[in-house]
CSV table of C-alpha atoms in Angstrom, one decimal:
chain,number,residue,atom,x,y,z
Y,1497,CYS,CA,177.9,128.9,76.8
Y,1498,ALA,CA,181.4,127.4,76.9
Y,1499,ALA,CA,182.7,130.9,77.4
Y,1500,VAL,CA,180.4,131.4,80.4
Y,1501,ALA,CA,181.5,128.2,82.0
Y,1502,ALA,CA,185.2,129.1,81.4
Y,1503,LEU,CA,184.7,132.6,83.0
Y,1504,LEU,CA,183.0,131.1,86.1
Y,1505,GLN,CA,185.8,128.6,86.5
Y,1506,GLY,CA,188.4,131.4,86.4
Y,1507,TRP,CA,189.7,130.8,83.0
Y,1508,GLY,CA,188.4,133.9,81.3
Y,1509,GLY,CA,189.4,137.5,81.3
Y,1510,LYS,CA,189.2,140.0,84.1
Y,1511,ASP,CA,186.3,141.9,82.5
Y,1512,ALA,CA,183.9,139.3,83.7
Y,1513,GLY,CA,184.9,139.7,87.4
Y,1514,GLU,CA,187.6,140.1,89.9
Y,1515,GLN,CA,190.4,137.6,90.0
Y,1516,THR,CA,192.5,136.5,92.9
Y,1517,SER,CA,196.3,136.1,92.6
Y,1518,SER,CA,195.8,132.4,91.9
Y,1519,GLY,CA,193.7,133.2,88.9
Y,1520,GLN,CA,190.3,132.1,90.3
Y,1521,LEU,CA,187.4,134.4,89.9
Y,1522,GLU,CA,185.9,135.7,93.2
Y,1523,SER,CA,183.1,137.9,91.7
Y,1524,ALA,CA,181.2,137.6,88.4
Y,1525,ASP,CA,178.5,140.0,87.2
Y,1526,PHE,CA,176.4,138.8,84.3
Y,1527,SER,CA,173.5,141.1,85.0
Y,1528,GLY,CA,171.4,142.7,82.2
Y,1529,ASN,CA,171.9,139.8,79.8
Y,1530,PHE,CA,169.7,137.4,77.9
Y,1531,PHE,CA,170.6,134.0,79.2
Y,1532,GLY,CA,168.6,131.0,78.1
Y,1533,GLN,CA,168.6,127.3,78.8
Y,1534,ALA,CA,172.0,126.6,77.3
Y,1535,GLY,CA,173.7,129.5,79.1
Y,1536,PHE,CA,172.2,128.6,82.5
Y,1537,ALA,CA,173.0,124.9,82.0
Y,1538,ALA,CA,176.7,125.9,81.3
Y,1539,ALA,CA,176.7,128.1,84.3
Y,1540,ALA,CA,175.3,125.4,86.5
Y,1541,ALA,CA,177.9,122.9,85.4
Y,1542,ALA,CA,180.7,125.5,86.2
Y,1543,LEU,CA,179.4,126.0,89.7
Y,1544,ARG,CA,180.6,122.6,90.6
Y,1545,HIS,CA,184.2,123.7,90.3
Y,1546,THR,CA,184.3,127.5,90.7
Y,1547,LYS,CA,185.5,129.3,93.8
Y,1548,LEU,CA,183.2,132.3,93.2
Y,1549,ARG,CA,182.1,134.2,96.3
Y,1550,SER,CA,179.7,136.7,94.5
Y,1551,LEU,CA,177.5,136.0,91.5
Y,1552,SER,CA,174.9,138.2,89.8
Y,1553,PHE,CA,172.4,137.4,87.1
Y,1554,ALA,CA,170.2,140.4,88.0
Y,1555,GLY,CA,168.0,141.7,85.2
Y,1556,ASN,CA,168.3,138.6,83.0
Y,1557,SER,CA,165.5,139.0,80.5
Y,1558,GLY,CA,165.8,135.8,78.5
Y,1559,GLY,CA,163.9,132.5,78.4
Y,1560,ARG,CA,161.0,133.1,80.8
Y,1561,TYR,CA,159.1,129.8,80.7
Y,1562,LEU,CA,160.1,129.2,77.1
Y,1563,ALA,CA,159.3,125.7,75.7
Y,1564,SER,CA,162.2,123.4,74.9
Y,1565,ASP,CA,162.5,119.9,73.6
Y,1566,VAL,CA,163.8,117.4,76.1
Y,1567,GLY,CA,163.9,113.9,74.6
Y,1568,HIS,CA,160.7,113.5,72.7
Y,1569,GLN,CA,158.6,115.8,75.0
Y,1570,GLN,CA,158.3,119.6,74.9
Y,1571,VAL,CA,158.7,121.0,78.4
Y,1572,ARG,CA,158.2,124.6,79.6
Y,1573,PHE,CA,160.0,126.1,82.6
Y,1574,HIS,CA,162.1,129.1,83.5
Y,1575,PRO,CA,165.7,128.2,82.5
Y,1576,ILE,CA,167.2,130.0,85.5
Y,1577,GLN,CA,166.0,127.0,87.5
Y,1578,LEU,CA,168.9,125.0,85.9
Y,1579,LEU,CA,171.4,127.5,87.5
Y,1580,LEU,CA,169.6,127.2,90.8
Y,1581,GLU,CA,169.9,123.4,90.7
Y,1582,GLY,CA,173.6,123.8,90.2
Y,1583,LEU,CA,173.9,125.4,93.7
Y,1584,ASN,CA,173.4,121.9,95.1
Y,1585,PHE,CA,177.0,121.2,94.1
Y,1586,ASN,CA,178.6,124.5,95.1
Y,1587,SER,CA,180.1,125.4,98.4
Y,1588,SER,CA,181.7,128.8,97.7
Y,1589,VAL,CA,179.1,131.4,96.7
Y,1590,GLU,CA,178.3,133.8,99.5
Y,1591,ARG,CA,176.3,136.5,97.7
Y,1592,LEU,CA,173.7,135.8,95.0
Y,1593,ASP,CA,171.8,138.4,93.1
Y,1594,LEU,CA,168.8,137.3,91.1
Y,1595,SER,CA,166.8,140.5,91.2
Y,1596,SER,CA,164.4,141.2,88.3
Y,1597,CYS,CA,164.9,137.7,86.8
Y,1598,GLY,CA,161.2,136.7,86.7
Y,1599,LEU,CA,161.5,134.1,89.5
Y,1600,GLY,CA,158.2,132.5,90.3
Y,1601,PRO,CA,157.1,130.2,93.1
Y,1602,ASP,CA,158.5,127.1,91.3
Y,1603,ALA,CA,161.9,128.8,90.9
Y,1604,ALA,CA,161.8,129.8,94.6
Y,1605,PHE,CA,161.1,126.2,95.6
Y,1606,VAL,CA,164.1,125.0,93.5
Y,1607,LEU,CA,166.3,127.7,95.1
Y,1608,GLY,CA,165.2,126.7,98.6
Y,1609,GLU,CA,165.9,123.0,98.0
Y,1610,ALA,CA,169.3,123.7,96.5
Y,1611,LEU,CA,170.5,125.8,99.4
Y,1612,GLN,CA,169.4,123.5,102.2
Y,1613,THR,CA,172.9,122.3,102.8
Y,1614,HIS,CA,174.9,125.2,101.4
Y,1615,PRO,CA,177.7,126.0,103.8
Y,1616,CYS,CA,178.4,129.7,103.3
Y,1617,MET,CA,175.5,131.6,101.7
Y,1618,GLN,CA,175.2,135.0,103.3
Y,1619,SER,CA,173.2,137.4,101.0
Y,1620,LEU,CA,170.3,136.8,98.7
Y,1621,MET,CA,169.0,139.5,96.4
Y,1622,LEU,CA,165.5,138.4,95.2
Y,1623,ALA,CA,163.9,141.8,94.7
Y,1624,ASP,CA,161.4,142.6,91.9
Y,1625,ASN,CA,160.3,139.1,91.2
Y,1626,PRO,CA,156.8,137.6,90.7
Y,1627,LEU,CA,157.2,135.2,93.7
Y,1628,GLY,CA,153.6,135.2,94.7
Y,1629,ASP,CA,152.4,133.9,98.1
Y,1630,ALA,CA,153.8,130.5,97.5
Y,1631,GLY,CA,157.2,131.8,96.5
Y,1632,ILE,CA,157.4,134.0,99.6
Y,1633,ARG,CA,156.7,131.0,101.8
Y,1634,CYS,CA,159.5,129.1,100.0
Y,1635,VAL,CA,161.9,131.9,100.8
Y,1636,ILE,CA,160.8,132.1,104.5
Y,1637,ARG,CA,161.2,128.3,104.9
Y,1638,LEU,CA,164.7,128.6,103.3
Y,1639,LEU,CA,165.8,131.3,105.7
Y,1640,ILE,CA,164.5,129.2,108.7
Y,1641,SER,CA,166.1,125.9,107.6
Y,1642,ILE,CA,169.3,126.8,105.8
Y,1643,LYS,CA,172.5,125.7,107.5
Y,1644,SER,CA,174.5,128.7,106.6
Y,1645,ASP,CA,174.1,132.1,108.2
Y,1646,VAL,CA,172.1,134.3,105.8
Y,1647,SER,CA,172.3,137.8,107.1
Y,1648,PHE,CA,170.6,139.6,104.2
Y,1649,CYS,CA,167.7,138.8,102.0
Y,1650,ASN,CA,165.9,141.3,99.8
Y,1651,ILE,CA,162.4,140.6,98.3
Y,1652,CYS,CA,161.3,144.2,97.9
Y,1653,GLY,CA,159.0,144.7,94.9
Y,1654,HIS,CA,157.7,141.2,94.8
Y,1655,ARG,CA,154.4,140.7,93.1
Y,1656,GLU,CA,151.8,138.1,92.2
Y,1657,ALA,CA,153.1,135.0,90.4
Y,1658,ASP,CA,153.0,134.8,86.6
Y,1659,ALA,CA,150.2,132.6,85.2
Y,1660,MET,CA,152.8,130.4,83.4
Y,1661,ALA,CA,154.6,129.5,86.7
Y,1662,HIS,CA,154.2,125.9,87.7
Y,1663,GLN,CA,152.4,125.0,90.8
Y,1664,VAL,CA,154.6,123.4,93.5
Y,1665,ARG,CA,152.8,120.3,94.7
Y,1666,PHE,CA,154.9,119.7,97.8
Y,1667,ARG,CA,153.3,120.8,101.0
Y,1668,SER,CA,155.7,121.5,103.8
Y,1669,ALA,CA,153.1,121.3,106.6
Y,1670,GLN,CA,151.6,118.1,105.3
Y,1671,PRO,CA,154.1,116.3,103.0
Y,1672,GLY,CA,152.2,113.1,103.0
Y,1673,GLY,CA,150.4,112.2,99.8
Y,1674,ILE,CA,150.8,110.8,96.3
Y,1675,TYR,CA,153.1,112.7,94.0
Y,1676,SER,CA,153.2,112.4,90.2
Y,1677,LEU,CA,156.5,113.9,89.1
Y,1678,ASN,CA,157.9,114.6,85.6
Y,1679,LEU,CA,161.6,114.7,86.2
Y,1680,LYS,CA,162.2,116.7,83.1
Y,1681,TYR,CA,161.1,119.7,85.2
Y,1682,PRO,CA,163.6,121.2,87.7
Y,1683,HIS,CA,160.8,121.9,90.3
Y,1684,ASP,CA,159.7,118.3,90.1
Y,1685,ARG,CA,163.3,117.1,90.6
Y,1686,ALA,CA,163.5,119.4,93.6
Y,1687,THR,CA,160.4,117.9,94.9
Y,1688,LEU,CA,161.9,114.4,94.6
Y,1689,ARG,CA,165.1,115.5,96.4
Y,1690,THR,CA,163.0,117.0,99.2
Y,1691,LEU,CA,161.0,113.8,99.6
Y,1692,LEU,CA,164.1,111.7,99.7
Y,1693,ARG,CA,165.6,114.0,102.3
Y,1694,LEU,CA,162.5,113.7,104.4
Y,1695,GLY,CA,162.6,109.9,104.0
Y,1696,GLY,CA,166.2,109.9,105.2
Y,1697,ARG,CA,165.3,111.9,108.3
Y,1698,SER,CA,162.4,109.5,109.0
Y,1699,SER,CA,164.8,106.5,108.8
Y,1700,ALA,CA,167.2,108.2,111.2
Y,1701,ALA,CA,164.4,109.0,113.6
Y,1702,GLY,CA,163.1,105.4,113.5
Y,1703,ALA,CA,166.5,104.0,114.2
Y,1704,ARG,CA,166.7,106.2,117.3
Y,1705,GLY,CA,163.2,105.1,118.4
Y,1706,GLY,CA,161.7,108.5,117.8
Y,1707,ALA,CA,158.6,109.5,116.0
Y,1708,SER,CA,158.7,109.3,112.2
Y,1709,PRO,CA,157.3,112.4,110.5
Y,1710,ALA,CA,157.0,110.9,107.0
Y,1711,THR,CA,157.9,107.5,105.5
Y,1712,PHE,CA,157.8,106.1,102.0
Y,1713,ARG,CA,155.2,103.3,101.5
Y,1714,HIS,CA,155.5,103.2,97.8
Y,1715,PHE,CA,158.2,104.5,95.5
Y,1716,LYS,CA,158.5,103.4,91.9
Y,1717,PHE,CA,159.3,104.6,88.4
Y,1718,ASP,CA,156.7,103.2,86.0
Y,1719,VAL,CA,158.4,102.7,82.6
Y,1720,ARG,CA,155.1,102.5,80.9
Y,1721,ALA,CA,154.0,105.9,82.1
Y,1722,PRO,CA,155.6,109.3,81.0
Y,1723,ARG,CA,155.7,110.5,84.6
Y,1724,PRO,CA,157.3,108.6,87.5
Y,1725,ASN,CA,155.1,108.2,90.5
Y,1726,VAL,CA,156.2,108.8,94.1
Y,1727,ALA,CA,154.0,108.2,97.1
Y,1728,CYS,CA,154.8,109.4,100.6
Y,1729,ALA,CA,152.6,108.8,103.6
Y,1730,GLU,CA,152.7,110.3,107.1
Y,1731,GLY,CA,153.3,108.1,110.1
Y,1732,GLY,CA,155.0,104.8,110.4
């Protein structure tokens, strides 16, 4: 895992990708491997500092919804979601290939949330993944709302979602409601970030005297309960 992080940051050898004259990697291809939680977590941390323009994990066959111990609770999610969260802190990747990685609707939601403010993403390869209807909707919303100019997105060969994929509770058309979130799961963390972003827009709209699409009426972390509770209501 440390080696993966070093390669992505441009400290590794040339066999992992193409290096610029300054020593920074511009392209890294880790396709056809068996990355798990530790590997993707290391890669996500490295994305904060790397200057990569092209990144591929296509055909990764490891760790699909494997259970892992976080604290005293066993959680189960696709570990590639850790990598997708890392894109929140990256501003260089232009081409991302996640074909045949077992991405479900929960992973698609995490990806969509992470790329909302990405400045330069141009190409997304998401072919041959069990996105399901919900995942396809996440991808479409991403393409509509992303701030960068995505010119290519491939979802060929998509299929029904796996039974082990988590249901995404956030509803884009009607975000109002009560959310019970377990922040040990990446898709629930993505849900919280989405709600906070909507709350920020509501505050800005209210300050300008406009309509408020969604506001928080109640937002707390209950230390007595294993799952923090977030409530979001439509209207003022």
